[in-house]
Short mmCIF file of C-alpha atoms and ligand atoms in Angstrom, two decimals:
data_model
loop_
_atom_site.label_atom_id
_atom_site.label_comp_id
_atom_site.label_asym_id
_atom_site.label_seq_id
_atom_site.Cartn_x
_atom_site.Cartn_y
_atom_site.Cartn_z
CA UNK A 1 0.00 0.00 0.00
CA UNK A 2 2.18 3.19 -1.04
CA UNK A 3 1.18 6.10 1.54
CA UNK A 4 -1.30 8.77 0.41
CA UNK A 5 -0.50 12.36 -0.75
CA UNK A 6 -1.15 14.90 1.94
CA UNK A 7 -3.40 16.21 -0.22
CA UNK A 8 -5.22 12.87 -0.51
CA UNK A 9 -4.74 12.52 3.03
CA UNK A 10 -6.72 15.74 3.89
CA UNK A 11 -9.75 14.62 1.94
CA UNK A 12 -10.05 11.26 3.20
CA UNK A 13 -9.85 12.82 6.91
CA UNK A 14 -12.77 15.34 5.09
CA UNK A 15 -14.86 12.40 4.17
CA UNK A 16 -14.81 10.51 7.26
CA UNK A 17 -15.84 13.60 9.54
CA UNK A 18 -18.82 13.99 7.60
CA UNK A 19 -19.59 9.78 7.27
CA UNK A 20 -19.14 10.13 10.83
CA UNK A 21 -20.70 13.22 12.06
CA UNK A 22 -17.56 14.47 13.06
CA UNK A 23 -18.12 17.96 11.30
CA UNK A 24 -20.68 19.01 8.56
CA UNK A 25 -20.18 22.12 6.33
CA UNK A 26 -22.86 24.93 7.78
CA UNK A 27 -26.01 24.85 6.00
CA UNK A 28 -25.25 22.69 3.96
CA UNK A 29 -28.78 21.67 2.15
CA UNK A 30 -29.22 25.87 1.21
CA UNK A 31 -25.81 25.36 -0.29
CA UNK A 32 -23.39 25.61 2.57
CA UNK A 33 -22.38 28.80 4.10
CA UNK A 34 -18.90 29.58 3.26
CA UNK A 35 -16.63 29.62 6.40
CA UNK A 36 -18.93 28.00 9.15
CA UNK A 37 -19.08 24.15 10.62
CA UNK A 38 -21.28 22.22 12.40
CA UNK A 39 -20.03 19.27 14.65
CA UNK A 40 -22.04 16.23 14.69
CA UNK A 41 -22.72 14.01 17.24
CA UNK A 42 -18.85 12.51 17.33
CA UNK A 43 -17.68 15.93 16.75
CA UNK A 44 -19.34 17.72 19.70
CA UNK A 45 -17.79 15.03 21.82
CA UNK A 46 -14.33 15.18 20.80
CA UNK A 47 -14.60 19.11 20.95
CA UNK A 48 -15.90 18.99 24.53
CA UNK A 49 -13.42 16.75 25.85
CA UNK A 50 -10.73 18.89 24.52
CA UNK A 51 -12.40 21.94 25.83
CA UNK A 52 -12.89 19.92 29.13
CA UNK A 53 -9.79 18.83 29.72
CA UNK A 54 -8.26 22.26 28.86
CA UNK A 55 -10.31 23.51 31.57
CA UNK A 56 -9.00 21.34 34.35
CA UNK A 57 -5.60 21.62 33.15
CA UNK A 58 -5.75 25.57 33.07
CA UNK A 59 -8.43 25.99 36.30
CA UNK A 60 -9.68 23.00 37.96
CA UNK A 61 -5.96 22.25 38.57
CA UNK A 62 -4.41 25.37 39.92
CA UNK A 63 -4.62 27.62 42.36
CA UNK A 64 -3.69 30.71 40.32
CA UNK A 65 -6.66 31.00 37.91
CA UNK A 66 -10.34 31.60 37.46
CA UNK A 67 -12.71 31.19 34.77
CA UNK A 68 -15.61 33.65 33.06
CA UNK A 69 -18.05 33.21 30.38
CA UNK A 70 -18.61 36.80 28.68
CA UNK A 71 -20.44 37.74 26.19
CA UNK A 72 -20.13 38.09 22.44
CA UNK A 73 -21.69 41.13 21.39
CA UNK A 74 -19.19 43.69 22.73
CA UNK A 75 -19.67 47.36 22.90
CA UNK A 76 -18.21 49.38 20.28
CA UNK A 77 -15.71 51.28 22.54
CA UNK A 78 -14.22 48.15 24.23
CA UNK A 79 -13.19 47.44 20.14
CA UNK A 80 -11.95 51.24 19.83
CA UNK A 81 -10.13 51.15 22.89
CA UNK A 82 -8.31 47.82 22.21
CA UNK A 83 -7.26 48.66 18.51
CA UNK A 84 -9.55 46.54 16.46
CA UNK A 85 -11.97 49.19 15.39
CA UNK A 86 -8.88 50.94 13.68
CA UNK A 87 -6.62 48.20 12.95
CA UNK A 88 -8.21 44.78 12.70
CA UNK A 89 -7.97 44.24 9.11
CA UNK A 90 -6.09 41.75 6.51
CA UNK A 91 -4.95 43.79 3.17
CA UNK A 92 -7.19 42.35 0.01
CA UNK A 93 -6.84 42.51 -3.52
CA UNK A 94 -9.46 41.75 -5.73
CA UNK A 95 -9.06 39.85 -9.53
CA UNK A 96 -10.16 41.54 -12.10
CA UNK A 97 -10.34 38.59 -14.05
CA UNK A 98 -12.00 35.99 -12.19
CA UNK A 99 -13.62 37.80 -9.72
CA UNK A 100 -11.82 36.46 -6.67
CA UNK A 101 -10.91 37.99 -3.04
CA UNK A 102 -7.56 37.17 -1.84
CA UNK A 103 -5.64 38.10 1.04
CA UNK A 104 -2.34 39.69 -0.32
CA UNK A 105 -0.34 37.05 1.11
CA UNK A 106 -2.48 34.66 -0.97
CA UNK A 107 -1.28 36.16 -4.53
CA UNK A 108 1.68 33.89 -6.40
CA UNK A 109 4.51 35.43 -7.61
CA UNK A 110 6.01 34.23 -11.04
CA UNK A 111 9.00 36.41 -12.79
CA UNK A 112 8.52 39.48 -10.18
CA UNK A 113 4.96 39.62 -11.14
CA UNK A 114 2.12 39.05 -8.81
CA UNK A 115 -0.78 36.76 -9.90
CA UNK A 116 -4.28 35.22 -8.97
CA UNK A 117 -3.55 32.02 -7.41
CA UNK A 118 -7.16 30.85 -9.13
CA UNK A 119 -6.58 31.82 -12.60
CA UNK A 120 -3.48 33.25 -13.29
CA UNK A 121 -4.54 36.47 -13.87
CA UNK A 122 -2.47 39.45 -13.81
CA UNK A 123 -4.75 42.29 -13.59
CA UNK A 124 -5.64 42.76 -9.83
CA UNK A 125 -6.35 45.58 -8.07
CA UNK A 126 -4.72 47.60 -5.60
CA UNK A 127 -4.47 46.38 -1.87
CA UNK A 128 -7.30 47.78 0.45
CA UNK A 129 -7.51 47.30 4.04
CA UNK A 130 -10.73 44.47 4.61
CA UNK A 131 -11.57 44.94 8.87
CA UNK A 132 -12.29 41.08 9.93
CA UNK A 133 -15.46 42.79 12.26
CA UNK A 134 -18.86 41.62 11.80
CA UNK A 135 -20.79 44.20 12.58
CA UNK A 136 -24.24 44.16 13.98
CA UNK A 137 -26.85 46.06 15.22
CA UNK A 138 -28.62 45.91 18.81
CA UNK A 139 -32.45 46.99 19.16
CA UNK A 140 -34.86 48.71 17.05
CA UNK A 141 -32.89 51.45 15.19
CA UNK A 142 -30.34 50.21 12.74
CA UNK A 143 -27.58 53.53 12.69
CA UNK A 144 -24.14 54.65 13.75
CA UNK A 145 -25.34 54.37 17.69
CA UNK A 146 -26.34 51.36 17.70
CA UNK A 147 -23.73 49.48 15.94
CA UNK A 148 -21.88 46.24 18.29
CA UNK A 149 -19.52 43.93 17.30
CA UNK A 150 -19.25 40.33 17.62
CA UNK A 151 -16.05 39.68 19.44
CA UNK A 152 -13.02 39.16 17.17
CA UNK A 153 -11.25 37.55 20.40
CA UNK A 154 -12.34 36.12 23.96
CA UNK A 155 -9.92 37.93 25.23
CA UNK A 156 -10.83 41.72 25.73
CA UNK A 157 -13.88 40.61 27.71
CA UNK A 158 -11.09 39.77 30.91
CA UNK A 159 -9.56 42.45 29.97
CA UNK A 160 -12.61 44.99 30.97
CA UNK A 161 -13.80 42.48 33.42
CA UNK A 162 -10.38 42.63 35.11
CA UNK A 163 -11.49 44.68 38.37
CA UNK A 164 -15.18 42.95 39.19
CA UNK A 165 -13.06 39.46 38.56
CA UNK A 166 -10.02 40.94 40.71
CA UNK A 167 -12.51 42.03 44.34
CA UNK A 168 -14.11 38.79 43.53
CA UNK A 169 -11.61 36.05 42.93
CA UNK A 170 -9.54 38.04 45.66
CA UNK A 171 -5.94 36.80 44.01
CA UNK A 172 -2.73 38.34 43.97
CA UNK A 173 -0.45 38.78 41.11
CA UNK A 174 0.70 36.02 39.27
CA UNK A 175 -2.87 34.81 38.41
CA UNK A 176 -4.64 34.11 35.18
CA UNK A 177 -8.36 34.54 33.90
CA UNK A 178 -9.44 32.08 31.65
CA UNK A 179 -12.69 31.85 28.82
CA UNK A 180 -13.87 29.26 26.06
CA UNK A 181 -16.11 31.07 23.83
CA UNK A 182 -17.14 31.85 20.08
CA UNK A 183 -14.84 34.09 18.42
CA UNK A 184 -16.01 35.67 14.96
CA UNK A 185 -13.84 36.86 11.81
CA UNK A 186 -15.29 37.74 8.23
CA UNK A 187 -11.86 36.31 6.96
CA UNK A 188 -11.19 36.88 3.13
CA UNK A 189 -10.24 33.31 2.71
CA UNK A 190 -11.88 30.90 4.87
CA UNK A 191 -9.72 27.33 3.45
CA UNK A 192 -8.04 24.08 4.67
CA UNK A 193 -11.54 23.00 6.34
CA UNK A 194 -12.19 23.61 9.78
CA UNK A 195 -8.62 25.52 9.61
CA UNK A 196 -10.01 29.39 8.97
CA UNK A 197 -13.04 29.45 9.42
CA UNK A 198 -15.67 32.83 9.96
CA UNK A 199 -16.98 31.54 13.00
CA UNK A 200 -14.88 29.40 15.50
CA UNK A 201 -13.78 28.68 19.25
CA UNK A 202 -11.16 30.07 21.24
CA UNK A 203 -9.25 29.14 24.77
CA UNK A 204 -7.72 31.94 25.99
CA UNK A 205 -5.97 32.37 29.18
CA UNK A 206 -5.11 36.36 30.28
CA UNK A 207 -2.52 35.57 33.01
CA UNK A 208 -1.42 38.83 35.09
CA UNK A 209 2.09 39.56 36.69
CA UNK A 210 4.71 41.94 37.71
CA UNK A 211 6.78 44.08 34.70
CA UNK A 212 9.41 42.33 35.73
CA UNK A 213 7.60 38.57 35.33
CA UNK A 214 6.73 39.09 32.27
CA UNK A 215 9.64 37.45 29.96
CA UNK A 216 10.40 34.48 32.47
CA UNK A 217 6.50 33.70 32.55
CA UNK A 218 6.39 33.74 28.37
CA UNK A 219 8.71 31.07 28.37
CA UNK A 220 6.68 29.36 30.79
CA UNK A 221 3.65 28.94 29.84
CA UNK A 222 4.95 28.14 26.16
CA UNK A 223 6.70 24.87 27.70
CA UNK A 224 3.60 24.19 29.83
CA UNK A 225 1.16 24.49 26.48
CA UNK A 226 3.49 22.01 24.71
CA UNK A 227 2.84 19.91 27.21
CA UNK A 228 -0.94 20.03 27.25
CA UNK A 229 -0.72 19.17 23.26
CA UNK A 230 1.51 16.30 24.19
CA UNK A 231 -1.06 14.90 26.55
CA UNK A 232 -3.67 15.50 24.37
CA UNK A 233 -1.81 13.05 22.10
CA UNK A 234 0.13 15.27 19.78
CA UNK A 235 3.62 13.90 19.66
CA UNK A 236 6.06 16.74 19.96
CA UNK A 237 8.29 16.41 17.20
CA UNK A 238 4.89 17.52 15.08
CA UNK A 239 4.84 20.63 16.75
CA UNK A 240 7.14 23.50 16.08
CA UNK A 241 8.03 26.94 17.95
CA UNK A 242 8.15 29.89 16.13
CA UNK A 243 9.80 32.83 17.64
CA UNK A 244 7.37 35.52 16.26
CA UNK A 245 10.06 37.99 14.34
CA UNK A 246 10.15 41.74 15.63
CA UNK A 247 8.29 43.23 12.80
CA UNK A 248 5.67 40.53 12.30
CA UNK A 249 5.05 41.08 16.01
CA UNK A 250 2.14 43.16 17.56
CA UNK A 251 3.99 46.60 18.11
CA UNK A 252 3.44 46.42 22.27
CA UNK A 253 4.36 42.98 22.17
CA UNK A 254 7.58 42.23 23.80
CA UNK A 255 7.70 38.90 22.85
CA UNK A 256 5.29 36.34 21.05
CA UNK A 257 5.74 32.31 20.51
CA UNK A 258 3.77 30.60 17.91
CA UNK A 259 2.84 26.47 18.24
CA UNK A 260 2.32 25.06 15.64
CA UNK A 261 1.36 21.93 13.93
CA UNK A 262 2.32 19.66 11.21
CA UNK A 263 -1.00 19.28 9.56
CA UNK A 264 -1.73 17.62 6.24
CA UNK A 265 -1.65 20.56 4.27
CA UNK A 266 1.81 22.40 5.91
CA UNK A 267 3.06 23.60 9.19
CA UNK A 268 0.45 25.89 10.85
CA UNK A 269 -0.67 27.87 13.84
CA UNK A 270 -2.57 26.35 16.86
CA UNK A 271 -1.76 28.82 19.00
CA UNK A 272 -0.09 31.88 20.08
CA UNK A 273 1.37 32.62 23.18
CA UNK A 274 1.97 36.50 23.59
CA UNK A 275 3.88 38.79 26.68
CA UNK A 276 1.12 41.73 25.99
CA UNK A 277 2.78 44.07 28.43
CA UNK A 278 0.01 45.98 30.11
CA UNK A 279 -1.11 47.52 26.83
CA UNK A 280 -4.93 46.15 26.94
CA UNK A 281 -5.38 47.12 30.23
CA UNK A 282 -3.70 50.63 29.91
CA UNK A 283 -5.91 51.26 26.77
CA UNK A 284 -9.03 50.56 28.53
CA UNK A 285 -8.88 52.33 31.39
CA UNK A 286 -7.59 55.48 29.10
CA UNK A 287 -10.95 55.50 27.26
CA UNK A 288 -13.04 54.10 30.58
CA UNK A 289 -11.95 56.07 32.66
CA UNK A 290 -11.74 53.57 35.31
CA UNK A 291 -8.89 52.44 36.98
CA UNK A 292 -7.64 49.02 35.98
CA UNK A 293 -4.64 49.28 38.73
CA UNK A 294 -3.14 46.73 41.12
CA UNK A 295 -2.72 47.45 44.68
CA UNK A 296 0.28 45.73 45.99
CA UNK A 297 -0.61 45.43 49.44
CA UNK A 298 3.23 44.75 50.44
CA UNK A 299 5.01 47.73 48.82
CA UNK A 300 1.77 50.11 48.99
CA UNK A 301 2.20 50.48 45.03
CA UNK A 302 -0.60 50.83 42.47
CA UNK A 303 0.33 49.75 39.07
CA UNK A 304 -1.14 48.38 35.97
CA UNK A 305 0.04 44.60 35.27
CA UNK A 306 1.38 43.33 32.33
CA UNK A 307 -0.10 40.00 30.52
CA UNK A 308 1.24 36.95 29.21
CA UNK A 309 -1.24 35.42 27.19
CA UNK A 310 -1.75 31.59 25.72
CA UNK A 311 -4.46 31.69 22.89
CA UNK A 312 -5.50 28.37 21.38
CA UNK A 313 -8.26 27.78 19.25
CA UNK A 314 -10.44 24.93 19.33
CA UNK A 315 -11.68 23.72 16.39
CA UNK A 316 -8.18 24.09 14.93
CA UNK A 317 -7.11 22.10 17.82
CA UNK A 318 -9.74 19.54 17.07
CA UNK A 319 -8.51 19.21 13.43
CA UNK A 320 -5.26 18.82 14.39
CA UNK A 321 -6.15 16.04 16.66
CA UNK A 322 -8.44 14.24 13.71
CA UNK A 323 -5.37 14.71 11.85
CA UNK A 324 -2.52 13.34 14.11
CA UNK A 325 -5.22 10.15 14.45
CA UNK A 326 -5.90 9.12 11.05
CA UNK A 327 -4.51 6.01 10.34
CA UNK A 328 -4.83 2.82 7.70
CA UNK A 329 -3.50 -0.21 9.08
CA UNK A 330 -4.73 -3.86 8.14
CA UNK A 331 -7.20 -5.94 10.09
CA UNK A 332 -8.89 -9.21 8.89
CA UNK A 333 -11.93 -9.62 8.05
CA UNK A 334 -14.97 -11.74 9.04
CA UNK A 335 -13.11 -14.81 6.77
CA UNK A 336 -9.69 -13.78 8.12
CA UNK A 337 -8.90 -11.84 4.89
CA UNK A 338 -6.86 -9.01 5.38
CA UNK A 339 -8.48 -5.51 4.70
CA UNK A 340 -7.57 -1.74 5.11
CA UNK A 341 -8.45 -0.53 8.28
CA UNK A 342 -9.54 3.31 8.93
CA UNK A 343 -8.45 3.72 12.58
CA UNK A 344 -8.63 6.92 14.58
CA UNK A 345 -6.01 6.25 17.49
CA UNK A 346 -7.18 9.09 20.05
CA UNK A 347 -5.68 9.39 23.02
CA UNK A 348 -8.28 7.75 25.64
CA UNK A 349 -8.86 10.97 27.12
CA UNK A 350 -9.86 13.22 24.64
CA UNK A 351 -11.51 10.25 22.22
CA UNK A 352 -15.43 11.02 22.06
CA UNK A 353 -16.62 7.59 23.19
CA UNK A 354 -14.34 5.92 25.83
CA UNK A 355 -16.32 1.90 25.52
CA UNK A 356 -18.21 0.13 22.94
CA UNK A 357 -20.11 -2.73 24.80
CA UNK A 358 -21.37 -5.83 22.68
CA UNK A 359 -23.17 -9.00 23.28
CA UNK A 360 -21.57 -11.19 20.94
CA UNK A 361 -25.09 -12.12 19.05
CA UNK A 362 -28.32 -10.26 19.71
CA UNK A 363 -30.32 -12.72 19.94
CA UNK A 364 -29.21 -14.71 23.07
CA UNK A 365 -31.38 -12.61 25.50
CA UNK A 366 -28.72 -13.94 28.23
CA UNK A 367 -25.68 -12.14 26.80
CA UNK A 368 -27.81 -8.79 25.89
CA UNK A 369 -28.79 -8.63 29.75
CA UNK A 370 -25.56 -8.96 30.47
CA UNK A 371 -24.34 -6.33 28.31
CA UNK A 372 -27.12 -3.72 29.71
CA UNK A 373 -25.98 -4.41 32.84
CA UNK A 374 -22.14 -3.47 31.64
CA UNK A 375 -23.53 -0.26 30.26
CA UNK A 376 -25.27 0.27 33.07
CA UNK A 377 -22.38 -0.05 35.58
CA UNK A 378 -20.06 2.45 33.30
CA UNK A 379 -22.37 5.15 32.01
CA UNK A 380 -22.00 7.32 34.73
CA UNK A 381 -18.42 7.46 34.41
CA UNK A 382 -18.16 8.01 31.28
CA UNK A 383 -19.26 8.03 27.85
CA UNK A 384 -20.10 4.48 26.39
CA UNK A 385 -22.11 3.22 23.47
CA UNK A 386 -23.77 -0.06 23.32
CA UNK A 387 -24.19 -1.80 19.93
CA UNK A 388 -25.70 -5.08 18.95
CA UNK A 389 -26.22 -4.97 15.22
CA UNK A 390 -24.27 -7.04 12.84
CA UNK A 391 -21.18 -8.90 13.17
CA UNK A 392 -18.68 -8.39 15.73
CA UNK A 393 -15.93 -7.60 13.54
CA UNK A 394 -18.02 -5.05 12.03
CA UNK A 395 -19.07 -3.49 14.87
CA UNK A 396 -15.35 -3.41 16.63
CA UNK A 397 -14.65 -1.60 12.80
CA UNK A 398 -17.17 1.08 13.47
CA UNK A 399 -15.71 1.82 16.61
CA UNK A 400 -12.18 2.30 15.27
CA UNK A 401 -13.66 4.57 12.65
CA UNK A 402 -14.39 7.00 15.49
CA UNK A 403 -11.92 6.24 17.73
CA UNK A 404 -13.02 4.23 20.67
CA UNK A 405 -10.08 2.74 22.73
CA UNK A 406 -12.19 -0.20 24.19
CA UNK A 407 -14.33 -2.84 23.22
CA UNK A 408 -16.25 -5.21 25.79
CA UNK A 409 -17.66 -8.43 24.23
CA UNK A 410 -20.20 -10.16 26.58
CA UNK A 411 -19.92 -13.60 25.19
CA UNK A 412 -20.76 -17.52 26.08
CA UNK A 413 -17.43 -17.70 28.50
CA UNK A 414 -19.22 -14.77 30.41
CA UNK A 415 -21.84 -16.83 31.21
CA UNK A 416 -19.54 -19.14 32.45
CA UNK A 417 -21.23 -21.92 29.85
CA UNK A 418 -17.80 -23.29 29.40
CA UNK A 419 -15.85 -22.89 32.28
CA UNK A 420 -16.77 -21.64 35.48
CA UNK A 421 -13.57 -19.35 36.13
CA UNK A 422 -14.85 -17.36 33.32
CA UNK A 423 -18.13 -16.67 34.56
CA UNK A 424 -18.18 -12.40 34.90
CA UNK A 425 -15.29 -12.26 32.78
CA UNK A 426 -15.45 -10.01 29.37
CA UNK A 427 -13.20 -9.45 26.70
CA UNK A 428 -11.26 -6.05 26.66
CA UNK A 429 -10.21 -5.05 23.12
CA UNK A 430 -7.28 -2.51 22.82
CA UNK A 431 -8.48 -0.79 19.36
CA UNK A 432 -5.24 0.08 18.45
CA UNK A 433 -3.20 -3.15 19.04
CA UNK A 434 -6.82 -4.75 18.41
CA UNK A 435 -5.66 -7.24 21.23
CA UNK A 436 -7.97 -8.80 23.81
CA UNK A 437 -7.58 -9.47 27.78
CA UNK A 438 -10.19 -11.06 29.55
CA UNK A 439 -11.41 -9.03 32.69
CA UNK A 440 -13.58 -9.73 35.51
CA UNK A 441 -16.51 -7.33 34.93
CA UNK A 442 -15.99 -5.96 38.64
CA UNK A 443 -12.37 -4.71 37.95
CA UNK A 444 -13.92 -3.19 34.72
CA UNK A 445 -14.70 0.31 36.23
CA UNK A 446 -11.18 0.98 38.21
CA UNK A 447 -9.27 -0.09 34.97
CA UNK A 448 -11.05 1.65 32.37
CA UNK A 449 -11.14 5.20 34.38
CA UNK A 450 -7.47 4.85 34.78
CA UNK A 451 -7.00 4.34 30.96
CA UNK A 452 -8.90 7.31 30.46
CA UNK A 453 -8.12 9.61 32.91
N1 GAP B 501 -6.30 37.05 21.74
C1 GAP B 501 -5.27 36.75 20.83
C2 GAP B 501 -5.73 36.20 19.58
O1 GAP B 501 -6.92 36.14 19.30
P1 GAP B 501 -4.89 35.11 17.36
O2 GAP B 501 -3.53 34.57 17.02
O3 GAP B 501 -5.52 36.05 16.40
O4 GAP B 501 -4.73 35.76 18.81
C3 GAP B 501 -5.58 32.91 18.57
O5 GAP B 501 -5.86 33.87 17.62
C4 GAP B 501 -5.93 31.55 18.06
O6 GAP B 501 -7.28 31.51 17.61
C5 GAP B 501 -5.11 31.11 16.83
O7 GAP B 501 -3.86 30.57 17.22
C6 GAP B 501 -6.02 30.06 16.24
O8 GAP B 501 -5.86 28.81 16.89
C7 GAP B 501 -7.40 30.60 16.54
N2 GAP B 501 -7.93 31.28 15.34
C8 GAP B 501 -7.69 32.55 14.94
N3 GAP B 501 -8.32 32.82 13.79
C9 GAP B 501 -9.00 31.69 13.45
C10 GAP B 501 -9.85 31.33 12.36
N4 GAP B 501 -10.16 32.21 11.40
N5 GAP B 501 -10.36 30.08 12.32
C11 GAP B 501 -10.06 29.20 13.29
N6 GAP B 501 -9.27 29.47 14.35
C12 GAP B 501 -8.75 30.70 14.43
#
């Protein structure tokens, strides 16, 4: 079997997600709408693990941070104050030719001339600035005052909520405030799937410190988000650092880190993790008026702090994880014949069902009661699915397709019909080594939670 093209590669990992209700495009029987994804029923799993286990990692885990949920239509002068208003914008260029919108980093370049990447054509127009806002309007009167935006970024929300969360959460300096939320951008190019997309999710942490904390805490929480991709089940050599170059750097950013991944179509950004200084905070209480200072109760100072901020996006995330899964090994069949496999090999903890539970024929009322009973004992740990139809080998296949880790078969042994050891014993198939143990059902629980912990 030679290996597939990474273009090839990308459209098989397209197909599946939609066989599989991983992701569907938006709309899709109007047409689609360009730039917006729904997740299906395996998709909304997967994405809430991730988003899940981010949250422990970055919360539930420390001492040093708090969460909030704001909202997403933000006030036009929270967008003034923190630049985007003025300066949120991509430069496009429009084809004369073929009618296309491209991002000016999107144009080829062939003997010093610039082209349309579509159609060759030479005859583009100048580059504008295109602001990545949707704008929208909120109440009755559609004009200038009522104009809001749908946020471009989680992240200005902590920024004005900084004092209420500050009395509240009662922490000192170093801590962090963290969201998951719907961020929105009217991107000129929405491409590579769920990659750029109009409409997407962010996890943003905002994580406050000293002037002085600022560099040391950069390279900090770089190392520590390399880590959460690693245990997420990104291997590290298919992620890269990129040391954000002075003048491709946000001008009051004193230093900015790029992750990113090797996906199917090229090295790209999962996240960014960016010293801010104290530049969002400063703006806002400029054009609040309020005062967005610390009090440091030991020296008596009042200052603004500075930020050091990991932003990671979740549906890019999930990709990258669909991505880093795919796999085609070969498995036999119901005669023993060898066949391709399609195998997602999730990590247990972020895969969207953790157990497939089977009585090995449907019709033995013995071994579905059994099985039931199985389901019954796990569900409230965890996410299992319980299937009865069709062969066994097709049903362990189905599961591999969307990435379950384990398989129990309920079958005559458990009954203890042959030998009495084996009575309330299952089998325990490993779906990526697709070899079985045979467990007592009451050691079941313990050993599956600590495979998927
Ligand atoms: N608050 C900082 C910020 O928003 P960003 O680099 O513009 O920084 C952070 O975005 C992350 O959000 C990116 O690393 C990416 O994972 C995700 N993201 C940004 N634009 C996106 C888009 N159009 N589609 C999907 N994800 C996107």
């Amino acid at each position: 079997m030679s290996a597939p093209t990474s273009v090839q590669r990308m459209d098989k990992i397209v197909s599946l997600c939609k066989r599989r209700g991983f992701i569907f495009q938006s709309s899709e029987i109007y047409g689609g709408l360009n730039g917006a994804w729904d997740y299906g029923p395996i998709g909304v799993e997967l994405k809430r693990n991730l988003k899940n286990y981010w949250w422990r990692v970055i919360v539930h885990e420390r001492e040093d941070v708090v969460g909030m949920d704001g909202a997403i239509l933000t006030h036009p002068e929270v967008l003034t104050a923190s630049g985007h208003v003025e300066g949120f914008s991509d430069p496009m260029i429009d084809c004369r030719s073929c009618k296309a919108h491209l991002r000016l980093d999107q144009l080829i370049e062939k003997k010093g001339i610039k082209q349309c990447p579509n159609c060759g054509g030479k005859d583009l127009t100048e580059a504008r600035q295109f602001n990545l806002m949707f704008e929208t309007h909120v109440g009755a009167a559609a004009d200038e005052s009522s104009i809001a935006y749908l946020r471009p970024e989680t992240a200005q929300s902590i920024f004005v909520q900084f004092k209420n969360i500050l009395e509240v959460s009662r922490k000192k300096l170093p801590f962090g405030i963290a969201q998951i939320g719907k961020a929105f951008r009217n991107e000129i190019n929405p491409r590579n799937f769920t990659f750029r997309s109009r409409e997407f999710e962010q996890m943003e942490l905002e994580y406050f410190c000293r002037p002085e904390q600022g560099m040391e805490l950069l390279e900090y929480w770089k190392e520590e988000r390399l880590k959460f991709y690693e245990n997420t089940g990104i291997p590290r050599d298919k992620l890269h650092v990129k040391t954000v170059p002075d003048e491709e750097r946000a001008f009051y950013s004193k230093g900015t880190y790029d992750i990113e991944y090797d996906f199917p179509f090229g090295a790209q950004e999962l996240e960014g993790v960016a010293y801010r200084t104290d530049y969002d905070l400063s703006q806002h209480q400029k054009a609040s008026g309020k005062s967005l200072e610390y009090f440091d109760e030991e020296t008596k100072q009042k200052f603004i702090p500075h930020v050091v901020e990991p932003s990671a996006g979740v549906d890019r995330t999930v990709l990258a994880l669909i991505c880093e899964a795919y796999a085609e090994d070969e498995a036999p069949d119901e005669k023993g014949k060898m066949e391709t496999r399609i195998v997602l090999r999730f990590h247990p903890r972020i895969a969207p069902i953790k157990c497939a539970v089977f009585p090995l024929l449907k019709n033995k009322e013995p071994l579905v009661a059994k099985a039931k009973e199985i389901v019954d004992l796990l569900r409230p740990h965890m996410y299992v699915f319980y299937d009865e139809s069709g062969a066994i080998g097709r049903r362990y296949r189905r599961q591999d397709e969307i990435g379950t880790p384990f398989g129990v078969t309920v079958d005559f042994e458990t009954l203890g019909e042959k030998d009495p050891a084996l009575r309330d014993t299952v089998t325990l198939r490993d779906r990526d080594s697709m070899k079985q143990e045979r467990v007592r059902i009451s050691d079941l629980l313990q050993l599956l939670s600590m495979r998927i912990a």
